[in-house]
Coordinates of N, CA, C and O in Angstrom, one line a residue:
X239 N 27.8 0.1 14.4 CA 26.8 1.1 14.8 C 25.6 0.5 15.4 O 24.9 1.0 16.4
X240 N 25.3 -1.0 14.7 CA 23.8 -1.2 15.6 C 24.0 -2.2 16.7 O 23.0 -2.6 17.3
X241 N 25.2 -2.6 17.2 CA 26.0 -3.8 17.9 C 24.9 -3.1 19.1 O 24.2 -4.1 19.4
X242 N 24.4 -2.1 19.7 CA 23.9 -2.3 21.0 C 22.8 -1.9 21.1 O 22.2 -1.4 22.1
X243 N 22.1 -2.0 19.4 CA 20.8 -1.7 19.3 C 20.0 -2.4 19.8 O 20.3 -3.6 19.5
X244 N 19.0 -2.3 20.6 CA 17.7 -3.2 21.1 C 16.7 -2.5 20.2 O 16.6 -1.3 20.0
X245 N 15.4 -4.0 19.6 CA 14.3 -2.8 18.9 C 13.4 -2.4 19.8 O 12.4 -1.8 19.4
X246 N 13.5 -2.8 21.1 CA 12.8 -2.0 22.4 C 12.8 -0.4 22.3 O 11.9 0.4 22.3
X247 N 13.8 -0.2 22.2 CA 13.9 1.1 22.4 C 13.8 2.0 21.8 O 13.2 3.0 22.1
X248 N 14.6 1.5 20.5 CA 14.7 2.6 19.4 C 13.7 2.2 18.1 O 13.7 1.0 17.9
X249 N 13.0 2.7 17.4 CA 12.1 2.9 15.7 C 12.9 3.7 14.9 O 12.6 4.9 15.1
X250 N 13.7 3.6 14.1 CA 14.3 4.3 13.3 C 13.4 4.2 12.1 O 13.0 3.1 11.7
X251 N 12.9 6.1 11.4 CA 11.9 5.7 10.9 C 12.1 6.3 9.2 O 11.3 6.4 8.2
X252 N 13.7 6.6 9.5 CA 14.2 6.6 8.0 C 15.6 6.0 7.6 O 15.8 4.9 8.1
X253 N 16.6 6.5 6.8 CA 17.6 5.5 7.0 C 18.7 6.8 7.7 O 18.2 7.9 7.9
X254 N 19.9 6.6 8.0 CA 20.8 6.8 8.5 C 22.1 7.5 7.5 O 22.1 7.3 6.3
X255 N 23.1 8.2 8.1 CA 24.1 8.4 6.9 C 25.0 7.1 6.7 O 26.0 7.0 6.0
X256 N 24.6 6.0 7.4 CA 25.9 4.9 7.2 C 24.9 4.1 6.1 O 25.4 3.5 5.1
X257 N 23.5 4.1 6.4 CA 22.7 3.4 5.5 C 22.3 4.3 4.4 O 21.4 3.7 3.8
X258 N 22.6 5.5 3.9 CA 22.4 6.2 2.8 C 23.8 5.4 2.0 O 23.6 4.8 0.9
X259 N 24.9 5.5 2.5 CA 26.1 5.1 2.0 C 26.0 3.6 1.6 O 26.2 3.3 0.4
X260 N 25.7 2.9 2.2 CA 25.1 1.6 1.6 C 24.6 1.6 0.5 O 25.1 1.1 -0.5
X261 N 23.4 2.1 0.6 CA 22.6 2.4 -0.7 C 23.0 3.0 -1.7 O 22.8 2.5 -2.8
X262 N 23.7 4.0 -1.6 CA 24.4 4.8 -2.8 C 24.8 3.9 -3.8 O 24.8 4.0 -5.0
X263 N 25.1 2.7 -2.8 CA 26.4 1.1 -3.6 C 25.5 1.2 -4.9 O 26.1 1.5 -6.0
X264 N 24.0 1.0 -4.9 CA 23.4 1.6 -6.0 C 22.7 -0.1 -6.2 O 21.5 -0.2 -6.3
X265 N 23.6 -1.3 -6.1 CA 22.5 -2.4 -6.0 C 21.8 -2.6 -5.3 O 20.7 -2.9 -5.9
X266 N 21.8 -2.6 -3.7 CA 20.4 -2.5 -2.7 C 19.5 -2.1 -3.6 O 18.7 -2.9 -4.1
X267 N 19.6 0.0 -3.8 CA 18.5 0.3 -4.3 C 18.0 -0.2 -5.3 O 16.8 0.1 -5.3
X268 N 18.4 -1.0 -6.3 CA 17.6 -1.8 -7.6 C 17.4 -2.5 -7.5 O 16.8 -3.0 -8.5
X269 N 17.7 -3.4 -6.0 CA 16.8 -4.8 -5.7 C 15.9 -4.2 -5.0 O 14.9 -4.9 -5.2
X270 N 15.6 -3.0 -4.0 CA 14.8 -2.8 -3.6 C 13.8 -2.1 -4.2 O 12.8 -1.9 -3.6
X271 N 14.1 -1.7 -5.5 CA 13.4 -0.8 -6.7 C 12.4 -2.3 -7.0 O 11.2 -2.3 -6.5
X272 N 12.8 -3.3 -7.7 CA 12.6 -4.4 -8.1 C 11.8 -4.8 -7.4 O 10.7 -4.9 -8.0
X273 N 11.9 -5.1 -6.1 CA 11.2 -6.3 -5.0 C 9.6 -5.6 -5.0 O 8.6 -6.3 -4.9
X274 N 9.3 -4.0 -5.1 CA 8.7 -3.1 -5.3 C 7.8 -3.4 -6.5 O 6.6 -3.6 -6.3
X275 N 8.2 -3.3 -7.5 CA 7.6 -3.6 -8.9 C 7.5 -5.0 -8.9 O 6.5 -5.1 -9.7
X276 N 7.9 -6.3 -8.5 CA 7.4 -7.3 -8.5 C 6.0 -7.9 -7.2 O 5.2 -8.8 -7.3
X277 N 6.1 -6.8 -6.0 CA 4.9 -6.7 -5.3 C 3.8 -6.2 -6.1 O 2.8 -6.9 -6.3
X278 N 3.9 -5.1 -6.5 CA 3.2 -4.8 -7.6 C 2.3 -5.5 -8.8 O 1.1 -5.3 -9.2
X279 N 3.3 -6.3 -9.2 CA 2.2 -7.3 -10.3 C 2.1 -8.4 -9.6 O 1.4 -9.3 -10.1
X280 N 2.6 -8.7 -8.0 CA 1.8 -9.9 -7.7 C 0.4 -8.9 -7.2 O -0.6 -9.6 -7.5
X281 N 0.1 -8.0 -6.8 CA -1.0 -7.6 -6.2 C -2.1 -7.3 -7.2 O -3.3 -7.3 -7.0
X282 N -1.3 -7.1 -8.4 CA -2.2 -7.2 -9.8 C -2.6 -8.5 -10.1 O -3.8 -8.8 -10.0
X283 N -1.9 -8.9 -10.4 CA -1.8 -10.6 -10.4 C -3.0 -11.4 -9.8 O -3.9 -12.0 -10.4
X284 N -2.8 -11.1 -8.4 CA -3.9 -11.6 -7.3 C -5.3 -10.8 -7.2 O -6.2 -11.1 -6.4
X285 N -5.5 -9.9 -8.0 CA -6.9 -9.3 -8.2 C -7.4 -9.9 -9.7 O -8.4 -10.2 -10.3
X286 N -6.5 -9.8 -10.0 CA -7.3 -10.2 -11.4 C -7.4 -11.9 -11.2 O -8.3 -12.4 -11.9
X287 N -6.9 -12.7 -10.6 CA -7.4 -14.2 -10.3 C -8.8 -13.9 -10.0 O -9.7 -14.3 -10.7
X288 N -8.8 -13.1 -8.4 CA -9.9 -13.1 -7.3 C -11.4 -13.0 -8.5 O -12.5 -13.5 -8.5
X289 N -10.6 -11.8 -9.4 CA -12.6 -11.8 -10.5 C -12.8 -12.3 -11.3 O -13.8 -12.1 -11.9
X290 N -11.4 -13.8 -12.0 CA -11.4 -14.7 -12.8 C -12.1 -15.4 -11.9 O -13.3 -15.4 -12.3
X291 N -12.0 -15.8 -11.0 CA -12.7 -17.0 -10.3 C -13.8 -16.9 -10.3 O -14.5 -17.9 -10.2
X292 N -14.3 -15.7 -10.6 CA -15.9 -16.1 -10.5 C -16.5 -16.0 -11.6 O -17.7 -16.4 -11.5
X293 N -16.2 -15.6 -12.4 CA -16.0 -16.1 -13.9 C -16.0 -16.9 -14.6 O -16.6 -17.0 -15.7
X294 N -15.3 -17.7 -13.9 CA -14.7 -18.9 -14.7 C -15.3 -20.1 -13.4 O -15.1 -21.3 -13.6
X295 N -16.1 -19.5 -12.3 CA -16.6 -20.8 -11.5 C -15.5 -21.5 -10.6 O -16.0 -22.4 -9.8
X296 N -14.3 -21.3 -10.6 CA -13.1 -22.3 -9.9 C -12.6 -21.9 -9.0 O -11.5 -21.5 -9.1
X297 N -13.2 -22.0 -7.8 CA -12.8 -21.6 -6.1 C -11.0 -21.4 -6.0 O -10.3 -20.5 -5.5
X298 N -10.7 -22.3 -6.5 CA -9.0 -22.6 -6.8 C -8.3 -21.5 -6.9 O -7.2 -21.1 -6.4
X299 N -9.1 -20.8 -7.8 CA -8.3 -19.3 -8.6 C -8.5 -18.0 -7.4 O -7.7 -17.1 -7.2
X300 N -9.6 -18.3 -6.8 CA -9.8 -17.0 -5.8 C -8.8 -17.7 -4.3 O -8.8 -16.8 -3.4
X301 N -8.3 -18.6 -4.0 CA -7.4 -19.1 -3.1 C -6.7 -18.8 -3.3 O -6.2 -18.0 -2.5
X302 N -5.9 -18.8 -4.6 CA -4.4 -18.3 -5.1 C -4.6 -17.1 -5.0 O -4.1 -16.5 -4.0
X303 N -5.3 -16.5 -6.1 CA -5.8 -15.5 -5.6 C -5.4 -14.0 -4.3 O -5.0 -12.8 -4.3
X304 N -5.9 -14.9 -3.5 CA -6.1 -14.5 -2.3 C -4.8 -14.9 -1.7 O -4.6 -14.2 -0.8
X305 N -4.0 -15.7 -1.9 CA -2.9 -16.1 -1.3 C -1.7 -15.1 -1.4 O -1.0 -14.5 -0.7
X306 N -1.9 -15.1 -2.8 CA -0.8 -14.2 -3.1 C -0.9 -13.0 -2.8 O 0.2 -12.3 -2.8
X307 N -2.8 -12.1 -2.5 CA -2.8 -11.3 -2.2 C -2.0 -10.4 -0.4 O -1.2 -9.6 -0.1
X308 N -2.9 -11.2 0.3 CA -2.5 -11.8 1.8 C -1.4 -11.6 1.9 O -1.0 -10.5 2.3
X309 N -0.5 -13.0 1.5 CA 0.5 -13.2 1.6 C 1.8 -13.0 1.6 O 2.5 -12.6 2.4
X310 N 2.0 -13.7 -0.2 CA 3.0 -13.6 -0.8 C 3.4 -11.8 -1.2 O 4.5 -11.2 -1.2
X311 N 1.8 -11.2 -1.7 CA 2.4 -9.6 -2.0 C 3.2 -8.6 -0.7 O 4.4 -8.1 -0.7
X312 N 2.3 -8.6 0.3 CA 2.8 -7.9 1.2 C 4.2 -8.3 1.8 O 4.9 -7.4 2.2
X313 N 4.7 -9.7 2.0 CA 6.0 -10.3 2.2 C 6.9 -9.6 1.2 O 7.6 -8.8 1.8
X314 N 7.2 -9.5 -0.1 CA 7.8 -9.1 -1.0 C 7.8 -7.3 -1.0 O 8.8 -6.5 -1.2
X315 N 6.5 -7.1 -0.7 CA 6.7 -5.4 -0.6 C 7.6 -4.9 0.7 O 8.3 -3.9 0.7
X316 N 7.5 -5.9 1.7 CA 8.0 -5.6 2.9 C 9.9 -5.4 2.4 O 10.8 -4.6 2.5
X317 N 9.7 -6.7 2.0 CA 11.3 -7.0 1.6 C 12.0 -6.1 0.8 O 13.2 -6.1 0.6
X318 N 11.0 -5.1 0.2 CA 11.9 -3.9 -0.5 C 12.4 -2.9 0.3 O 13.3 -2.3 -0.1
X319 N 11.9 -2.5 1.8 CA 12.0 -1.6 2.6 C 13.5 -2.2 2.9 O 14.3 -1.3 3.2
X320 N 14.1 -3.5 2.8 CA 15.0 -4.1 3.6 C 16.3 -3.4 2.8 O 17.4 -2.9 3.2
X321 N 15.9 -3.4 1.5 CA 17.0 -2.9 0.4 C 17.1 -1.5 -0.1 O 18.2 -1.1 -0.6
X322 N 16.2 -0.8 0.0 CA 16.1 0.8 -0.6 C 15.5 1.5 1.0 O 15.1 0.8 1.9
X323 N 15.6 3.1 1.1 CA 14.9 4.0 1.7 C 13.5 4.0 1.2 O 13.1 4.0 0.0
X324 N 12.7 4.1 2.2 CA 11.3 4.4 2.9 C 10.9 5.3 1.1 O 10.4 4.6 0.2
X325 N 11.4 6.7 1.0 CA 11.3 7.7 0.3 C 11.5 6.9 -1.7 O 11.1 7.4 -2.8
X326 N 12.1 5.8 -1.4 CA 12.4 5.2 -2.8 C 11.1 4.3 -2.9 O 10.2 4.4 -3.7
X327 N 11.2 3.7 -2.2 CA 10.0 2.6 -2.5 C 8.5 2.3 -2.3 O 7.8 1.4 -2.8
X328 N 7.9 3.8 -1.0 CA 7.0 3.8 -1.3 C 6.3 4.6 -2.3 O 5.1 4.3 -2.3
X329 N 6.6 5.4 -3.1 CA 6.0 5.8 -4.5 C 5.3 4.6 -4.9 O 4.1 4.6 -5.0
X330 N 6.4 3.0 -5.2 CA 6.4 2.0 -6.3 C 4.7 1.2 -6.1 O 4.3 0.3 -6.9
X331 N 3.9 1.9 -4.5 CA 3.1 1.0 -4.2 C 2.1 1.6 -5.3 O 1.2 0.8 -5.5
X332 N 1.9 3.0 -6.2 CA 0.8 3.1 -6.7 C 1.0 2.2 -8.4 O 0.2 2.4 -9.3
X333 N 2.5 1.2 -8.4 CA 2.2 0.1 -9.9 C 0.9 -0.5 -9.6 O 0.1 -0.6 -10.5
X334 N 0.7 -0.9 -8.6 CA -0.8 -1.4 -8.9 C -1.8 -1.2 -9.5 O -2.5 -1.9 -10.3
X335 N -2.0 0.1 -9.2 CA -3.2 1.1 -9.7 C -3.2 1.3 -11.4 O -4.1 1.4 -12.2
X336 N -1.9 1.3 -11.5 CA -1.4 1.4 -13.0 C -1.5 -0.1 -13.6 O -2.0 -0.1 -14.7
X337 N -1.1 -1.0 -13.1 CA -0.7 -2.0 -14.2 C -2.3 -3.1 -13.9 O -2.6 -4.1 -14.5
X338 N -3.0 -2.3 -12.6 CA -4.6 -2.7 -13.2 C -4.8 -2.1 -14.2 O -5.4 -2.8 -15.1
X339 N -4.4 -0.7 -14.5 CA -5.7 -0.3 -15.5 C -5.1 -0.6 -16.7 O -5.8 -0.4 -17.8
X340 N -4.0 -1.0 -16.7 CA -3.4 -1.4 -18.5 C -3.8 -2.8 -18.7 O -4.1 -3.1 -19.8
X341 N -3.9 -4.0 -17.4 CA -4.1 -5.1 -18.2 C -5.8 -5.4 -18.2 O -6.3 -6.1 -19.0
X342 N -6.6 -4.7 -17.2 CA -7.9 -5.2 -16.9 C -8.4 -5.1 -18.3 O -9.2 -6.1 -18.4
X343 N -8.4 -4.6 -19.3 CA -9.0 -4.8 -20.4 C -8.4 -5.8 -20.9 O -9.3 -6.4 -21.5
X344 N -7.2 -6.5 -21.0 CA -7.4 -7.7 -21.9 C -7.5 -8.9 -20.8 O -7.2 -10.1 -21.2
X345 N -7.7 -8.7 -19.7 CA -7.6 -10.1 -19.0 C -9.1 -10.0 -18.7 O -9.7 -11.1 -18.6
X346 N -10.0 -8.6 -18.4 CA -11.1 -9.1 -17.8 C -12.5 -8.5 -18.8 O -13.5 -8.0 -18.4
X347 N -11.9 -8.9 -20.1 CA -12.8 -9.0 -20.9 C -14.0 -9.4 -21.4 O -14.7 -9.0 -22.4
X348 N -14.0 -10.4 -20.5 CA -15.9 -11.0 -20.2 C -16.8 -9.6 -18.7 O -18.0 -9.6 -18.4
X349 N -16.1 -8.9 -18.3 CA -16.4 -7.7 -17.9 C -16.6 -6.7 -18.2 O -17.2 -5.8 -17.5
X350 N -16.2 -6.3 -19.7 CA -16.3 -5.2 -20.3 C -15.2 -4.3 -20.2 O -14.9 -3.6 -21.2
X351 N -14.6 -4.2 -19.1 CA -13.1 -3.6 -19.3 C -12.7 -2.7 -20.4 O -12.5 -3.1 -21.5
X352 N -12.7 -1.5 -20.0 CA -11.9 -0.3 -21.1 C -11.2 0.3 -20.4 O -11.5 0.2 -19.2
X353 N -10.3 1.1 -20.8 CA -9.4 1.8 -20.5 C -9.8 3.2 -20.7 O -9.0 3.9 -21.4
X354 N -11.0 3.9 -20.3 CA -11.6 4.9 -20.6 C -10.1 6.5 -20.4 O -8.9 6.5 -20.2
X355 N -11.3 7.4 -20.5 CA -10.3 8.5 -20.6 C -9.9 8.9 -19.6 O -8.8 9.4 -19.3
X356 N -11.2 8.7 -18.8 CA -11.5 9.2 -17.4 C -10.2 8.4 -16.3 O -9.7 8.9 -15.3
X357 N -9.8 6.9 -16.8 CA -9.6 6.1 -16.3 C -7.6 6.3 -17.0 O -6.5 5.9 -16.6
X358 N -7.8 7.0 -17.7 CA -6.4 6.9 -18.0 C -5.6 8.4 -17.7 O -4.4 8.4 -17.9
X359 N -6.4 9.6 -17.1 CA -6.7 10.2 -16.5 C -6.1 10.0 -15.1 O -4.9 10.2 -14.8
X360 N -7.4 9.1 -14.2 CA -6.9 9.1 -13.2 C -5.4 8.3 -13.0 O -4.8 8.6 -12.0
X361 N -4.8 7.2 -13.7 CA -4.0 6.7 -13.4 C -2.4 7.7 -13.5 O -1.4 7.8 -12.8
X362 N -2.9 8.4 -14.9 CA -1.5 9.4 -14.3 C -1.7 10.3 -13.1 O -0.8 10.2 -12.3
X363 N -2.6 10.9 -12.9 CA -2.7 11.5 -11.5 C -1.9 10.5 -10.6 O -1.0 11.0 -10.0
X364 N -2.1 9.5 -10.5 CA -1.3 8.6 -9.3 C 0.0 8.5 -9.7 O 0.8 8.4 -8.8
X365 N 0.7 8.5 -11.3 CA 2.0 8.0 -11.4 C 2.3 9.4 -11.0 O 3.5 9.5 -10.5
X366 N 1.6 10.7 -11.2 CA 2.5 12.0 -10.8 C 2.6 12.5 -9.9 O 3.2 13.6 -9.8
X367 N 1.5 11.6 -8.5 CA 1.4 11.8 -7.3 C 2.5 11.3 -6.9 O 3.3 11.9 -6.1
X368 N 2.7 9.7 -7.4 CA 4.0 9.1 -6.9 C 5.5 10.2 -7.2 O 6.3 10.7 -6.4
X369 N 5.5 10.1 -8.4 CA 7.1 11.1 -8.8 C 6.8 12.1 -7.4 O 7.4 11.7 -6.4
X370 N 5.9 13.3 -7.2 CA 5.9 13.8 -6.2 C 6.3 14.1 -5.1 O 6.9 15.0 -4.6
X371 N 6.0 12.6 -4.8 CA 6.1 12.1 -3.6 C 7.9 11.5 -3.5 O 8.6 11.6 -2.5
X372 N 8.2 11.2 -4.3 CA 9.4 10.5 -4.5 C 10.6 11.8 -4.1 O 11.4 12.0 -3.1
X373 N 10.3 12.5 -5.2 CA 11.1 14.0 -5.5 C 11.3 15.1 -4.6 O 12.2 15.9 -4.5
X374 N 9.8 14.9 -3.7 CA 9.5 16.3 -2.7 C 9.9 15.8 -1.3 O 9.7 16.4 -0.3
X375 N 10.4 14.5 -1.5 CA 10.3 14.0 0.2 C 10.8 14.0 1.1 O 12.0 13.6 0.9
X376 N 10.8 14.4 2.2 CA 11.9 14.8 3.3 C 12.1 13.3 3.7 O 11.4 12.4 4.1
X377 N 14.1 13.8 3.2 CA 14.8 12.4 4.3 C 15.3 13.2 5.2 O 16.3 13.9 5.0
X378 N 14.2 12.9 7.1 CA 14.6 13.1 8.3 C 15.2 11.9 8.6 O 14.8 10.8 8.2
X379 N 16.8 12.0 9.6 CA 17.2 11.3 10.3 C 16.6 11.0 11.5 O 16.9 10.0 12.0
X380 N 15.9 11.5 12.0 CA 15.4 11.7 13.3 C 15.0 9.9 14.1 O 14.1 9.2 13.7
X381 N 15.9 9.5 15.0 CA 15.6 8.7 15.3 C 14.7 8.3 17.0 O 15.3 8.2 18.1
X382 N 13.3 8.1 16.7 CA 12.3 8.2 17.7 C 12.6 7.2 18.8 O 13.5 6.4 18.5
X383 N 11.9 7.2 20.2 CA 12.1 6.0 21.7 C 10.7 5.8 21.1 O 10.2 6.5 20.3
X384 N 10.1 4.4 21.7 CA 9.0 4.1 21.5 C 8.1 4.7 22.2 O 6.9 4.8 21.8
X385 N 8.5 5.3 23.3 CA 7.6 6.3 24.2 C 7.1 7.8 24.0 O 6.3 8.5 24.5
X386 N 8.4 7.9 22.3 CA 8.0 9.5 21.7 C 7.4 9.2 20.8 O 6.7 10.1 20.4
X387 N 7.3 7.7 19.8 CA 6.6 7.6 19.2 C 4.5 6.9 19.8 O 3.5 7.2 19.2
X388 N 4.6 6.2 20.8 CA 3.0 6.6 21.2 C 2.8 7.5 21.9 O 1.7 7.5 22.2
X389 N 3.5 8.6 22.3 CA 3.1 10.0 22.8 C 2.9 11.0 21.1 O 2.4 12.1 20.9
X390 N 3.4 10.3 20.2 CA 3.2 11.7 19.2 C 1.8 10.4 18.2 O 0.8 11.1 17.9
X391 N 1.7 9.6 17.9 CA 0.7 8.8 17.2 C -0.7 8.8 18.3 O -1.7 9.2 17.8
X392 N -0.6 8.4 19.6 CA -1.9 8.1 20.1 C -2.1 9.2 21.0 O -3.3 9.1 21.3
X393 N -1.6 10.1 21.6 CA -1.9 11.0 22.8 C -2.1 12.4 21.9 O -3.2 12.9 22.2
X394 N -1.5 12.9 21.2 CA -2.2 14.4 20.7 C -3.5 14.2 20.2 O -4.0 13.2 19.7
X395 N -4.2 15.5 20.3 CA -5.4 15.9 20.3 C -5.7 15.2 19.0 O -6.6 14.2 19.0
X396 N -5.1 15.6 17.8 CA -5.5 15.6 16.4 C -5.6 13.8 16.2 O -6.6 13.3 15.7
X397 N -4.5 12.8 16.7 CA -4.7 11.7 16.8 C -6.2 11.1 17.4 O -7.2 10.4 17.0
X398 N -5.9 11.9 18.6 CA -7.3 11.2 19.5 C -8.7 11.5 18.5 O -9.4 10.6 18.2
X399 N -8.9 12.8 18.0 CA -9.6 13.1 17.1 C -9.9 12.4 16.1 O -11.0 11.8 16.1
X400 N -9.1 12.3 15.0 CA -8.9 11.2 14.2 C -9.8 9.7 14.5 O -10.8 9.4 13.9
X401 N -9.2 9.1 15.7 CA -9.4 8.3 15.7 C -10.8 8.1 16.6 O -10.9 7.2 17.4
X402 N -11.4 8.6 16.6 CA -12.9 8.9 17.5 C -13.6 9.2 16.5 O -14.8 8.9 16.6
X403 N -13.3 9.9 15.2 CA -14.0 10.1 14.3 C -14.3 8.6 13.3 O -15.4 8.2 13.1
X404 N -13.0 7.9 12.8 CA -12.9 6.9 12.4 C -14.1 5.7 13.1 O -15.0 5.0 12.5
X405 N -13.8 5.8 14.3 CA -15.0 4.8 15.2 C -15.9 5.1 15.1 O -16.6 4.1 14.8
X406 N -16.7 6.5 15.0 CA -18.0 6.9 14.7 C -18.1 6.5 13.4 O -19.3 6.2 13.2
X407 N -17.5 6.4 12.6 CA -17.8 6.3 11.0 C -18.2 4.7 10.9 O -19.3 4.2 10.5
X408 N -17.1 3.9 11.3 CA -17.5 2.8 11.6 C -18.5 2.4 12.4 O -18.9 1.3 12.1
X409 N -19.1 2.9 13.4 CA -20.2 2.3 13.8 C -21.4 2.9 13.0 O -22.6 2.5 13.1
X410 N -21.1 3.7 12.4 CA -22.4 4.4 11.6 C -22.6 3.3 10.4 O -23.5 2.5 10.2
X411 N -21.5 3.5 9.8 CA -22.0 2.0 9.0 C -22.2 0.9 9.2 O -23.0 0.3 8.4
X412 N -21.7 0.2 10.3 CA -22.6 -0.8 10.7 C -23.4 -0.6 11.1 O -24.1 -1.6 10.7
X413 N -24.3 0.0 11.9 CA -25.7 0.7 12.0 C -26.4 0.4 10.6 O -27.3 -0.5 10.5
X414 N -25.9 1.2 9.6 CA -26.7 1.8 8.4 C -26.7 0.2 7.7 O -27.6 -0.1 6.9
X415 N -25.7 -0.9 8.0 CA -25.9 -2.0 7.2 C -26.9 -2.7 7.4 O -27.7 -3.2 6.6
X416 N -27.0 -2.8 9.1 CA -27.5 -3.8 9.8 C -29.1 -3.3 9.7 O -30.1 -4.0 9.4
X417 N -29.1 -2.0 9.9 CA -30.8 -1.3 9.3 C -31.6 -1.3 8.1 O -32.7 -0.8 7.8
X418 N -30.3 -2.2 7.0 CA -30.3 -1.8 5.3 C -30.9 -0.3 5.1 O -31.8 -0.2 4.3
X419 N -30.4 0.8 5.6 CA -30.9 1.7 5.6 C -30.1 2.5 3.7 O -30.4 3.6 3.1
X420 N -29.1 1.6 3.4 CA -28.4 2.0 2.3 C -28.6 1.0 0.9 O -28.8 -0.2 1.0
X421 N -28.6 1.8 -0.1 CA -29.4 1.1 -1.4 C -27.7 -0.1 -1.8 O -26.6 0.2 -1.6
X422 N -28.1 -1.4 -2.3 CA -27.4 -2.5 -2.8 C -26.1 -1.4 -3.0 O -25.3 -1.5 -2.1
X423 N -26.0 -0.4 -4.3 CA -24.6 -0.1 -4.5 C -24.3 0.9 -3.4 O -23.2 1.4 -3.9
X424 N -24.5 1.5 -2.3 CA -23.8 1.5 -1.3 C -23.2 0.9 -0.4 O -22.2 1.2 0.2
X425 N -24.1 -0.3 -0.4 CA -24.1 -1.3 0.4 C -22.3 -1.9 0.3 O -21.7 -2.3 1.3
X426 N -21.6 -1.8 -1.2 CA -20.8 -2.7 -1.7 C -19.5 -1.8 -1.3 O -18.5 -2.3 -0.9
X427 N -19.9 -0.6 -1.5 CA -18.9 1.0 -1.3 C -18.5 1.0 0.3 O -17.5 1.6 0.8
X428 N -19.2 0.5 0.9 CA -19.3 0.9 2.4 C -18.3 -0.6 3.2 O -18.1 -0.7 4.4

């Protein structure tokens, strides 16, 4: 099927019935279930170094840190798309959000760290935005040219819009930085 594919041409931007059938096999999907949840606690992993480090004073820890953030996480999240459907694996990106708020209390306990209500609250909101998303999601076959995909992302109205607003927003805050016209805890938000 793909012997005369060039990726010039074609973006396929979901999977296919020959690659549904693949996956059905049922291992793909649980290594790419997997590769998913192990991006996941490296991106956990790698935040909670980045606010040990300063913590604890040791440049070392915010490198790793940061390495694995950068890095090693996004390499491994990528590598799940290789093994599961689009529709399977991006739910798994809100473990982060989750397995911050379960370990930040015992790892960043010189911070004060709780697991408030508010906070345990919002994290189901995300695990039930994920199922949602998982459950409600349209698998289109639709396979795009690159010239229908920058005519439908950068040339309609609502794009151009979008993205003219995004630039103003951005230059407004750098304005508002560079004028300190915003108090310290905006300053960090922005």
């Amino acid at each position: 099927r793909h012997a005369d594919w060039r990726p010039s041409e074609l973006v396929d931007c979901s999977c296919s019935g020959d690659d549904v059938r693949r996956y059905r096999g049922g291992r793909m999907i649980i290594v790419g279930i997997l590769l998913a949840i192990l991006a996941a606690a490296i991106g956990t992993t790698s935040k909670q170094l980045i606010a040990a480090s300063e913590h604890h004073k040791q440049p070392a820890l915010f490198h790793l840190g940061a390495g694995l953030n950068i890095a090693v996480g996004p390499i491994v999240d990528a590598s799940a798309y290789a093994f599961a459907p689009q529709v399977v694996v991006a739910p798994f990106a809100c473990l982060d959000v989750i397995f911050n708020a379960i370990v930040a209390p015992y790892t960043l306990r010189w911070q004060q760290e709780r697991l408030t209500r508010f906070h345990a609250m919002g994290t189901a909101l995300v695990f039930v935005g994920a199922i949602f998303t998982a459950v409600f999601a349209d698998v289109d076959n639709k396979v795009y040219t690159v010239t229908e995909l920058e005519a439908q992302l950068f040339f309609r109205p609502t794009s151009l819009c979008y993205l003219l607003i995004e630039a103003a927003a951005i230059a407004l805050v750098r304005l508002a930085l560079r004028r300190s016209w915003l108090s310290p805890a905006l300053r960090g938000i922005s």
